[in-house]
Phi, psi and omega in degrees: 000139177082002180267145177281149178293151178283158179302131179085354180279137179276132178247127177257130180232150179242124177285125181305328180296336177294337180299334180291343181264356182295308183298312178301321178298314179298321177299314180295322182285317190269337181304310180298328179291318179293318178298316179297321179298312180291327176296317178299314178297319180299316179298327179275357182073025184237016181293129179289159177293164179301313177299326178293319177299319180295318178298316177293328176298318177295319179296316179295321177299320177298319180295330179298329180291330179295334175298320180288329174299316178296323179296319178298318179295318180295329181263017179051049177058038178093359180286338180227152176284146177241166180293148176293346179297335175297315179294317179296318178297314179297318179295322178297316181292316181291332176294322176298315176301318179298320180289337174279333186267296192299304180295328180291320178297315178297319178298316180298316179298315182291329180285322188265344183285143171298140188308318185287346178236020180301317180298319178296319179293323175298319175300321176297321177299313181291328175296315179295325176296318180292324176296319176299319178295321178296315179296325176297319177295321177298316178297319179297329180292346180271359184310312184293342181282350182258111176291315175269104186297334177298328179297323176300313181290327175297321177299315177301316179300312182300317180296314179293318181295321178297319177297319179295315179299318178300314181294319176297326180294327181258010184298317180301316179296315180299317179296325177296316178299319180298316179297318179298325179278350179078026178234160179250000000 
């Protein structure tokens, strides 16, 4: 760290602003694959319910954080630079989780809401998303307080994994409610 490259040595650099394009790229790349996967499951009669997809989305999102734990370990807790592929990998995994969560949540809200207040309920979905984003920002502001950066990512993992476990714990009840309402 801190050494200048030798004459004739190739230096690879990543512009931080390029990081903003990773998630949209992953969305464009992975959306057709996720749709094809669920279509394949539907044809086989094995497509999971919407609440089950959301629970798996939380679990996959939790797993994406483990990629960053590995990146911290590979970089000796920030002592060495690591490949941008760690960030791309983490973004790819969390995008899969996002594709299990966001469209499924919107679908669930539109299916279960009374027709006359569906718009209000969609607003509630987006409000809860914005609250989650705010809490994510609060958690991100604690980054400097963690000497061992892997601990920061472990906290993120624990929070996401706990949410996934909670959802899996109430999944039977949620699926029952969905059946009673006549939606999947």
